[in-house]
Short mmCIF file of C-alpha atoms in Angstrom, two decimals:
data_model
loop_
_atom_site.label_atom_id
_atom_site.label_comp_id
_atom_site.label_asym_id
_atom_site.label_seq_id
_atom_site.Cartn_x
_atom_site.Cartn_y
_atom_site.Cartn_z
CA MET A 15 64.49 141.83 13.03
CA SER A 16 67.44 142.15 15.43
CA PRO A 17 70.87 142.50 13.86
CA ARG A 18 72.82 139.25 13.87
CA ILE A 19 76.30 139.01 15.35
CA ASP A 20 78.60 136.06 14.78
CA LEU A 21 81.42 135.54 17.27
CA VAL A 22 84.22 133.21 16.21
CA ALA A 23 86.75 131.51 18.48
CA PRO A 24 88.98 128.42 18.55
CA PRO A 25 88.07 125.62 21.00
CA PHE A 26 90.48 126.71 23.72
CA SER A 27 89.35 128.16 27.05
CA GLY A 28 91.56 131.25 27.02
CA HIS A 29 90.06 132.31 23.69
CA LEU A 30 86.56 130.83 23.86
CA HIS A 31 85.58 131.97 27.36
CA PRO A 32 85.90 135.74 26.70
CA ILE A 33 83.86 135.26 23.52
CA LEU A 34 81.16 133.44 25.52
CA GLY A 35 81.19 136.22 28.11
CA ILE A 36 80.52 138.99 25.61
CA ALA A 37 78.14 136.82 23.56
CA ARG A 38 75.93 136.28 26.63
CA ARG A 39 75.72 140.04 27.13
CA LEU A 40 75.10 140.84 23.45
CA ALA A 41 72.37 138.17 23.24
CA ARG A 42 70.10 140.40 25.34
CA GLU A 43 69.58 142.75 22.40
CA HIS A 44 70.81 140.89 19.31
CA ALA A 45 70.64 137.56 17.53
CA VAL A 46 73.97 135.97 18.45
CA ARG A 47 75.79 132.85 17.24
CA VAL A 48 79.11 131.47 18.48
CA VAL A 49 81.09 129.75 15.72
CA SER A 50 83.74 127.25 16.80
CA THR A 51 84.33 123.49 16.49
CA GLU A 52 82.36 120.38 17.45
CA GLU A 53 84.20 119.79 20.71
CA VAL A 54 82.89 122.94 22.43
CA GLN A 55 79.30 122.98 21.22
CA GLY A 56 78.24 121.66 24.63
CA GLN A 57 79.99 124.55 26.37
CA ILE A 58 78.34 127.04 24.03
CA ALA A 59 74.90 125.53 24.71
CA ALA A 60 75.59 125.50 28.47
CA ALA A 61 76.20 129.25 28.23
CA GLY A 62 72.68 129.61 26.81
CA LEU A 63 73.92 130.47 23.33
CA ALA A 64 73.39 129.19 19.81
CA GLY A 65 76.45 127.50 18.39
CA VAL A 66 77.69 126.58 14.93
CA ALA A 67 80.33 123.87 14.43
CA LEU A 68 82.85 124.13 11.62
CA LEU A 69 85.52 121.59 10.61
CA PRO A 70 83.60 118.55 11.93
CA GLY A 71 85.74 115.68 13.12
CA ARG A 72 88.96 117.70 13.20
CA ASP A 73 89.27 118.78 16.84
CA GLY A 74 92.05 116.27 17.42
CA GLU A 75 94.03 117.75 14.55
CA ILE A 76 93.51 121.25 15.90
CA ARG A 77 94.67 120.28 19.38
CA ALA A 78 97.75 118.53 18.01
CA ILE A 79 98.83 121.85 16.47
CA ALA A 80 97.99 124.06 19.45
CA GLU A 81 99.18 121.66 22.15
CA PRO A 82 102.45 120.03 21.05
CA ASP A 83 104.34 117.82 23.50
CA HIS A 84 107.03 120.47 23.96
CA ALA A 85 107.40 124.19 24.58
CA VAL A 86 107.17 126.40 21.50
CA GLY A 87 108.30 129.64 23.12
CA HIS A 88 110.22 131.90 20.73
CA HIS A 89 111.96 128.99 19.00
CA PRO A 90 111.84 130.01 15.30
CA LEU A 91 111.76 126.50 13.83
CA ARG A 92 108.98 125.34 16.15
CA LEU A 93 106.97 128.49 15.49
CA HIS A 94 107.41 127.99 11.77
CA ALA A 95 106.36 124.33 11.95
CA GLN A 96 103.26 125.30 13.92
CA LEU A 97 102.31 127.91 11.33
CA ARG A 98 102.86 125.52 8.44
CA ALA A 99 100.50 122.96 9.99
CA ASN A 100 97.99 125.69 10.73
CA LEU A 101 97.80 127.12 7.21
CA ALA A 102 96.06 124.07 5.72
CA LEU A 103 93.47 124.12 8.50
CA LEU A 104 92.84 127.82 8.01
CA GLY A 105 92.13 127.26 4.33
CA ASP A 106 89.47 124.69 5.18
CA PHE A 107 88.07 126.96 7.89
CA ARG A 108 87.81 129.79 5.38
CA ALA A 109 85.86 127.61 2.94
CA SER A 110 83.51 126.40 5.69
CA LEU A 111 82.81 129.89 7.02
CA ARG A 112 82.21 131.26 3.53
CA ALA A 113 79.76 128.41 2.81
CA LEU A 114 77.95 129.07 6.10
CA TRP A 115 77.43 132.73 5.27
CA GLN A 116 76.59 132.20 1.64
CA THR A 117 73.91 129.65 2.59
CA GLY A 118 72.32 131.39 5.54
CA GLY A 119 73.33 134.98 4.89
CA PRO A 120 76.21 136.93 6.45
CA PRO A 121 75.96 138.54 9.89
CA ASP A 122 75.67 142.27 10.49
CA LEU A 123 78.87 142.18 12.56
CA LEU A 124 81.69 139.69 13.09
CA ILE A 125 83.76 139.56 16.28
CA ALA A 126 86.64 137.10 15.82
CA ASP A 127 89.36 136.00 18.21
CA PHE A 128 92.79 137.25 17.15
CA THR A 129 93.97 133.72 16.37
CA LEU A 130 91.40 133.47 13.57
CA PRO A 131 92.10 136.47 11.32
CA ILE A 132 90.90 134.33 8.41
CA ALA A 133 87.35 134.96 9.62
CA GLY A 134 88.03 138.67 9.22
CA ALA A 135 89.32 138.13 5.70
CA VAL A 136 86.09 136.35 4.73
CA ALA A 137 84.05 139.11 6.35
CA ARG A 138 85.97 141.76 4.45
CA GLU A 139 85.34 139.98 1.14
CA LEU A 140 81.60 139.84 1.85
CA GLY A 141 81.32 143.39 3.14
CA VAL A 142 80.72 142.41 6.78
CA PRO A 143 82.09 144.70 9.53
CA TRP A 144 84.84 142.86 11.42
CA TRP A 145 86.18 143.38 14.93
CA THR A 146 89.01 141.52 16.63
CA SER A 147 88.82 140.24 20.20
CA HIS A 148 92.19 139.95 21.95
CA PRO A 149 92.71 138.45 25.42
CA SER A 150 96.51 138.88 25.25
CA CYS A 151 97.19 142.61 25.00
CA CYS A 152 100.95 142.16 25.33
CA ALA A 153 101.06 140.43 21.91
CA ILE A 154 99.74 143.50 20.06
CA GLU A 155 102.62 145.22 18.29
CA THR A 156 103.25 148.88 19.04
CA PRO A 157 105.87 151.41 17.85
CA ASP A 158 107.43 151.56 21.31
CA GLY A 159 107.95 149.49 24.43
CA PRO A 160 109.25 145.92 24.77
CA PRO A 161 108.12 143.30 22.24
CA ALA A 162 106.34 140.10 23.21
CA TYR A 163 107.54 136.51 22.74
CA LEU A 164 111.16 137.19 23.69
CA GLY A 165 111.05 135.70 27.17
CA GLY A 166 109.19 138.43 29.07
CA TRP A 167 111.10 141.70 28.67
CA HIS A 168 110.53 144.63 31.00
CA PRO A 169 110.71 148.10 29.40
CA GLY A 170 114.28 149.12 28.69
CA ARG A 171 115.72 151.97 30.73
CA GLY A 172 117.62 154.85 29.23
CA PRO A 173 118.87 155.17 25.65
CA LEU A 174 120.45 151.71 25.58
CA GLY A 175 117.29 150.11 26.96
CA ARG A 176 115.12 151.83 24.37
CA LEU A 177 117.58 150.75 21.68
CA ARG A 178 117.30 147.15 22.91
CA ASP A 179 113.48 147.34 22.75
CA ALA A 180 113.62 148.77 19.22
CA ALA A 181 115.98 145.98 18.15
CA GLY A 182 113.63 143.41 19.67
CA ARG A 183 110.61 144.84 17.86
CA ALA A 184 112.57 144.81 14.59
CA LEU A 185 113.57 141.19 15.20
CA ILE A 186 109.95 140.13 15.71
CA ARG A 187 108.84 141.91 12.53
CA THR A 188 111.74 140.49 10.54
CA PHE A 189 110.85 136.97 11.63
CA LYS A 190 107.17 137.44 10.79
CA ARG A 191 107.97 138.90 7.38
CA ALA A 192 110.39 136.07 6.63
CA VAL A 193 107.75 133.48 7.44
CA HIS A 194 105.24 135.41 5.33
CA ARG A 195 107.64 135.33 2.38
CA LEU A 196 108.13 131.58 2.77
CA HIS A 197 104.37 131.02 2.58
CA ARG A 198 103.44 134.07 0.51
CA ALA A 199 101.12 132.28 -1.91
CA GLN A 200 99.15 130.44 0.79
CA ILE A 201 98.79 133.49 3.01
CA ARG A 202 97.75 135.67 0.07
CA ASP A 203 95.12 133.08 -0.87
CA LEU A 204 93.81 133.36 2.69
CA GLY A 205 93.26 137.08 2.15
CA PHE A 206 96.40 138.74 3.48
CA ALA A 207 98.78 140.12 0.87
CA SER A 208 100.78 141.85 3.60
CA LEU A 209 101.19 141.44 7.35
CA TYR A 210 101.29 145.19 7.99
CA ARG A 211 99.30 148.20 6.82
CA GLU A 212 100.81 151.46 5.66
CA ASP A 213 100.40 152.93 9.15
CA GLY A 214 102.42 150.04 10.62
CA SER A 215 99.50 148.28 12.31
CA GLU A 216 99.03 144.55 11.93
CA ALA A 217 96.78 143.57 9.04
CA LEU A 218 95.77 140.36 10.82
CA TYR A 219 93.71 142.45 13.24
CA SER A 220 90.67 144.59 12.43
CA ASP A 221 91.44 148.15 11.43
CA GLU A 222 88.08 149.25 12.83
CA ARG A 223 88.03 147.85 16.36
CA VAL A 224 90.30 145.63 18.48
CA LEU A 225 88.65 144.71 21.78
CA ALA A 226 91.66 144.19 24.03
CA PHE A 227 90.67 142.34 27.21
CA GLY A 228 93.07 144.00 29.61
CA ILE A 229 93.60 147.14 31.68
CA PRO A 230 96.20 149.87 31.11
CA GLU A 231 97.27 149.76 34.77
CA LEU A 232 98.75 146.29 34.23
CA GLU A 233 100.21 146.89 30.77
CA PHE A 234 103.54 148.58 30.19
CA PRO A 235 103.15 152.14 28.81
CA ARG A 236 102.91 151.92 25.01
CA ARG A 237 101.32 153.79 22.12
CA TRP A 238 98.50 151.49 21.01
CA PRO A 239 97.21 151.35 17.42
CA ALA A 240 94.19 153.59 16.84
CA ALA A 241 91.77 150.64 16.62
CA VAL A 242 92.75 149.21 20.02
CA GLU A 243 90.68 149.80 23.13
CA LEU A 244 91.52 148.14 26.44
CA VAL A 245 87.98 147.40 27.57
CA GLY A 246 88.98 145.22 30.53
CA PRO A 247 89.09 141.46 31.04
CA VAL A 248 85.97 139.47 30.19
CA LEU A 249 85.96 136.72 32.83
CA TYR A 250 83.50 133.94 32.08
CA THR A 251 83.42 130.74 34.12
CA PRO A 252 81.54 127.82 32.54
CA PRO A 253 78.96 125.93 34.61
CA SER A 254 80.31 122.70 36.01
CA ALA A 255 79.08 119.77 38.08
CA ALA A 256 82.53 119.33 39.62
CA PRO A 257 82.44 119.04 43.42
CA GLU A 258 83.73 121.87 45.60
CA PRO A 259 87.36 121.57 46.65
CA PRO A 260 87.99 120.25 50.18
CA PHE A 261 88.53 123.36 52.30
CA VAL A 262 89.76 122.89 55.87
CA HIS A 263 88.59 125.51 58.38
CA GLY A 264 91.34 127.66 59.82
CA ARG A 265 94.04 126.74 57.27
CA ASP A 266 95.51 128.55 54.30
CA HIS A 267 94.79 127.01 50.90
CA VAL A 268 96.96 127.41 47.81
CA LEU A 269 95.64 126.68 44.32
CA VAL A 270 98.12 125.48 41.68
CA THR A 271 97.13 125.41 38.00
CA LEU A 272 98.81 125.34 34.61
CA GLY A 273 95.50 125.97 32.84
CA THR A 274 94.02 123.76 30.14
CA HIS A 275 97.07 123.50 27.83
CA LEU A 276 100.60 122.34 28.62
CA ARG A 277 99.77 118.68 29.17
CA TRP A 278 103.43 117.81 28.62
CA LYS A 279 104.37 119.88 31.70
CA LYS A 280 101.55 119.05 34.07
CA GLU A 281 102.63 115.63 35.35
CA ALA A 282 106.04 116.86 36.45
CA MET A 283 104.56 119.99 38.03
CA ALA A 284 101.93 118.01 39.95
CA GLU A 285 104.74 115.93 41.47
CA GLN A 286 106.52 119.12 42.57
CA VAL A 287 103.32 120.32 44.24
CA ARG A 288 103.05 116.99 46.04
CA ARG A 289 106.58 117.43 47.37
CA ALA A 290 105.89 121.00 48.42
CA ALA A 291 102.84 119.83 50.36
CA ALA A 292 105.03 117.45 52.35
CA ALA A 293 107.29 120.39 53.24
CA LEU A 294 104.30 122.60 54.20
CA PRO A 295 102.23 120.45 56.58
CA GLY A 296 100.23 123.44 57.82
CA ILE A 297 99.03 124.51 54.36
CA GLU A 298 96.56 122.82 52.01
CA LEU A 299 97.77 122.59 48.39
CA HIS A 300 95.23 122.03 45.64
CA TRP A 301 96.42 120.96 42.18
CA THR A 302 93.84 121.22 39.40
CA ASP A 303 93.91 119.69 35.92
CA GLY A 304 91.62 122.42 34.56
CA GLU A 305 89.21 119.92 32.98
CA VAL A 306 85.70 121.38 33.23
CA ARG A 307 83.98 117.99 32.85
CA SER A 308 86.17 116.20 35.40
CA ASP A 309 84.95 115.24 38.88
CA ARG A 310 88.35 113.95 40.00
CA ARG A 311 89.08 114.43 43.68
CA GLU A 312 91.99 112.59 45.24
CA SER A 313 93.59 113.56 48.55
CA ALA A 314 96.77 112.46 50.30
CA GLY A 315 97.26 114.43 53.49
CA ASN A 316 97.38 118.12 52.61
CA PHE A 317 97.86 117.47 48.87
CA HIS A 318 94.67 117.38 46.81
CA HIS A 319 94.48 116.49 43.11
CA LEU A 320 91.33 118.00 41.62
CA GLY A 321 89.96 117.67 38.13
CA TYR A 322 88.45 121.14 38.05
CA VAL A 323 88.16 124.24 40.24
CA SER A 324 85.53 126.84 39.38
CA TYR A 325 87.16 130.26 39.54
CA ALA A 326 83.84 132.05 40.02
CA ARG A 327 82.71 129.75 42.83
CA ASP A 328 85.92 128.72 44.57
CA LEU A 329 88.76 131.17 43.94
CA PRO A 330 87.92 133.70 46.71
CA ARG A 331 88.47 130.97 49.34
CA TYR A 332 92.15 130.59 48.50
CA ALA A 333 95.00 132.56 50.09
CA LEU A 334 97.38 132.28 47.15
CA VAL A 335 97.35 131.09 43.53
CA LEU A 336 100.28 129.61 41.63
CA HIS A 337 99.54 129.88 37.92
CA HIS A 338 101.29 129.85 34.56
CA GLY A 339 100.50 133.40 33.46
CA GLY A 340 97.56 132.63 31.19
CA ALA A 341 95.45 135.72 30.56
CA GLY A 342 92.29 134.20 32.05
CA VAL A 343 93.60 132.90 35.37
CA MET A 344 95.81 135.99 35.71
CA TYR A 345 92.81 138.31 35.71
CA HIS A 346 90.56 135.95 37.68
CA THR A 347 93.21 135.97 40.42
CA LEU A 348 93.48 139.76 40.37
CA ARG A 349 89.71 140.18 40.47
CA ALA A 350 89.64 138.00 43.59
CA GLY A 351 92.33 140.21 45.15
CA LEU A 352 94.72 137.29 45.57
CA PRO A 353 98.51 137.32 45.43
CA ALA A 354 100.15 134.94 43.00
CA LEU A 355 103.24 133.00 42.19
CA VAL A 356 103.65 132.92 38.44
CA PHE A 357 105.46 130.12 36.64
CA PRO A 358 105.38 130.86 32.89
CA VAL A 359 105.96 127.96 30.54
CA ASP A 360 105.22 129.02 26.97
CA TYR A 361 103.89 131.62 24.52
CA ASP A 362 102.84 134.99 26.01
CA GLN A 363 103.00 133.72 29.60
CA PHE A 364 106.48 135.17 30.14
CA ASP A 365 105.22 138.60 29.07
CA HIS A 366 102.29 138.37 31.46
CA ALA A 367 104.69 137.32 34.23
CA ALA A 368 106.82 140.40 33.59
CA ARG A 369 103.78 142.66 33.92
CA LEU A 370 102.57 140.99 37.10
CA GLU A 371 106.03 141.34 38.66
CA ALA A 372 106.31 144.98 37.65
CA ALA A 373 102.88 145.72 39.15
CA GLY A 374 103.88 144.07 42.43
CA VAL A 375 100.96 141.61 42.37
CA ALA A 376 102.94 138.40 41.85
CA ARG A 377 106.28 136.80 42.53
CA ARG A 378 108.08 134.89 39.80
CA LEU A 379 108.68 131.19 40.50
CA ARG A 380 111.74 130.34 38.44
CA ARG A 381 112.33 126.80 39.66
CA PRO A 382 109.58 124.37 40.70
CA GLU A 383 111.96 123.05 43.35
CA ASP A 384 111.60 126.38 45.19
CA LEU A 385 107.83 126.12 45.39
CA ALA A 386 107.54 125.44 49.14
CA ALA A 387 109.84 128.29 50.14
CA GLN A 388 108.15 130.72 47.73
CA VAL A 389 104.69 129.82 49.03
CA LYS A 390 105.75 130.58 52.61
CA GLU A 391 107.26 133.92 51.62
CA ALA A 392 104.33 134.98 49.45
CA LEU A 393 101.79 134.21 52.18
CA GLN A 394 103.69 136.54 54.52
CA ASP A 395 104.20 139.37 52.00
CA GLU A 396 101.90 142.23 53.04
CA GLY A 397 103.10 144.46 50.19
CA LEU A 398 101.99 141.83 47.72
CA ARG A 399 98.56 141.67 49.32
CA ALA A 400 98.16 145.45 49.33
CA ALA A 401 98.98 145.68 45.62
CA CYS A 402 96.46 142.94 44.87
CA ARG A 403 93.73 144.77 46.77
CA ARG A 404 94.42 147.87 44.68
CA PHE A 405 94.04 145.92 41.44
CA GLN A 406 90.92 144.22 42.79
CA ALA A 407 89.37 147.67 43.22
CA LEU A 408 90.42 148.72 39.72
CA LEU A 409 88.77 145.66 38.20
CA ALA A 410 85.63 146.02 40.29
CA ALA A 411 85.13 149.49 38.80
CA ARG A 412 85.15 148.15 35.23
CA GLU A 413 82.28 146.63 33.28
CA PRO A 414 83.90 145.29 30.10
CA GLU A 415 80.81 143.45 28.86
CA GLU A 416 78.77 146.65 29.14
CA ARG A 417 81.44 148.61 27.30
CA VAL A 418 81.47 146.09 24.46
CA ALA A 419 77.66 146.19 24.33
CA ALA A 420 77.74 149.99 24.08
CA LEU A 421 80.30 149.88 21.25
CA VAL A 422 78.23 147.30 19.37
CA ALA A 423 75.04 149.33 19.79
CA GLU A 424 76.85 152.40 18.49
CA ARG A 425 78.09 150.45 15.46
CA LEU A 426 74.81 148.74 14.57
CA HIS A 427 72.42 151.52 15.62
CA PRO A 428 74.20 154.84 15.01
CA PRO A 429 72.23 157.90 16.09
CA GLU A 430 70.31 159.76 13.41
CA PRO A 431 72.07 162.91 12.13
CA ASP A 432 69.27 165.14 13.46
CA ALA A 433 69.53 163.50 16.88
CA ILE A 434 73.24 164.31 17.03
CA LEU A 435 72.45 168.03 16.55
CA LEU A 436 69.88 168.17 19.31
CA PRO A 437 71.04 169.91 22.52
#
């Protein structure tokens, strides 16, 4: 019988899609299940995979926590409120996952998205090997370099810059430890007596393997924990019946997206894109809602409001992408060799924006009102295009799904001792 692998992810595209990408590859040799919530079981099935739904009827509650009607950023009170609401859900998730494994037997390997360390805690209790998948490398704490979640810091220069980075890292750890102390009993009951191990690595991630879906060429130089390997971005695009965008022969097309979250920001941003289109009559601007099941297609002159744009099918036909700095669209854009304007709004997006700027593959859009002028400049920036072509080549040389498959095979089917000694 083939070893069974359970992959666990929340019902959000930036976390679920990489899991679906590696699950499709692993399913060639192993029995694979994707564990998430009811809302995404259709997406899992459409990927040709077996799905398991936990927390039935609670997708609305989950989305209310993950998608508030305001920016969370690095605001300590908002972050704390989000965690407090999340802890009760995690307790129920833990009980559901434990029941699933106790009834049907545990898997031979668990790969869990970094937002669901509780799955790793259950695996540890039952003696199941646990790996972490991580699409946001910048959020992994290291003993050097700039910390994440402080507005997108670039590495500090000189002694004072390194001192600033160290102070920032200490601030992040102090905040996390303070929150842990406030909820010590609940977090301990979830399986985490401490947030950090003796070696300083984060206990919420696997100490055996962290599959980081990024490339070192884009990340700032840092000393990664021993378990971390940057395997490359896993870029899965779900099948969709959405119509192709309206492309006009001989004209440049610009795609604008804020991803699948940030509903509170989208309406205002769509209006800014509409205004920019009026100021750029020779350029087609496509705004997408990022809704995979939507067939919306409304046009007014050179402004087009689309429900969904398939990155795999449509992205190479654009000349420029304006995005929010989500890990998925960031790497899809780089793989297509396209320059970008990046407009971060929340969470790790500011840190991704800093890395894109430093690599010379994107310009930072700081005010939506400047969109039209920035689009014109970016389309004429040959240095930007050259840098994007270089990163396109770097990504084309990587096969992250194959690397993950090789690591899994090594873990589940280690070579016999005699075979290791053979010449």
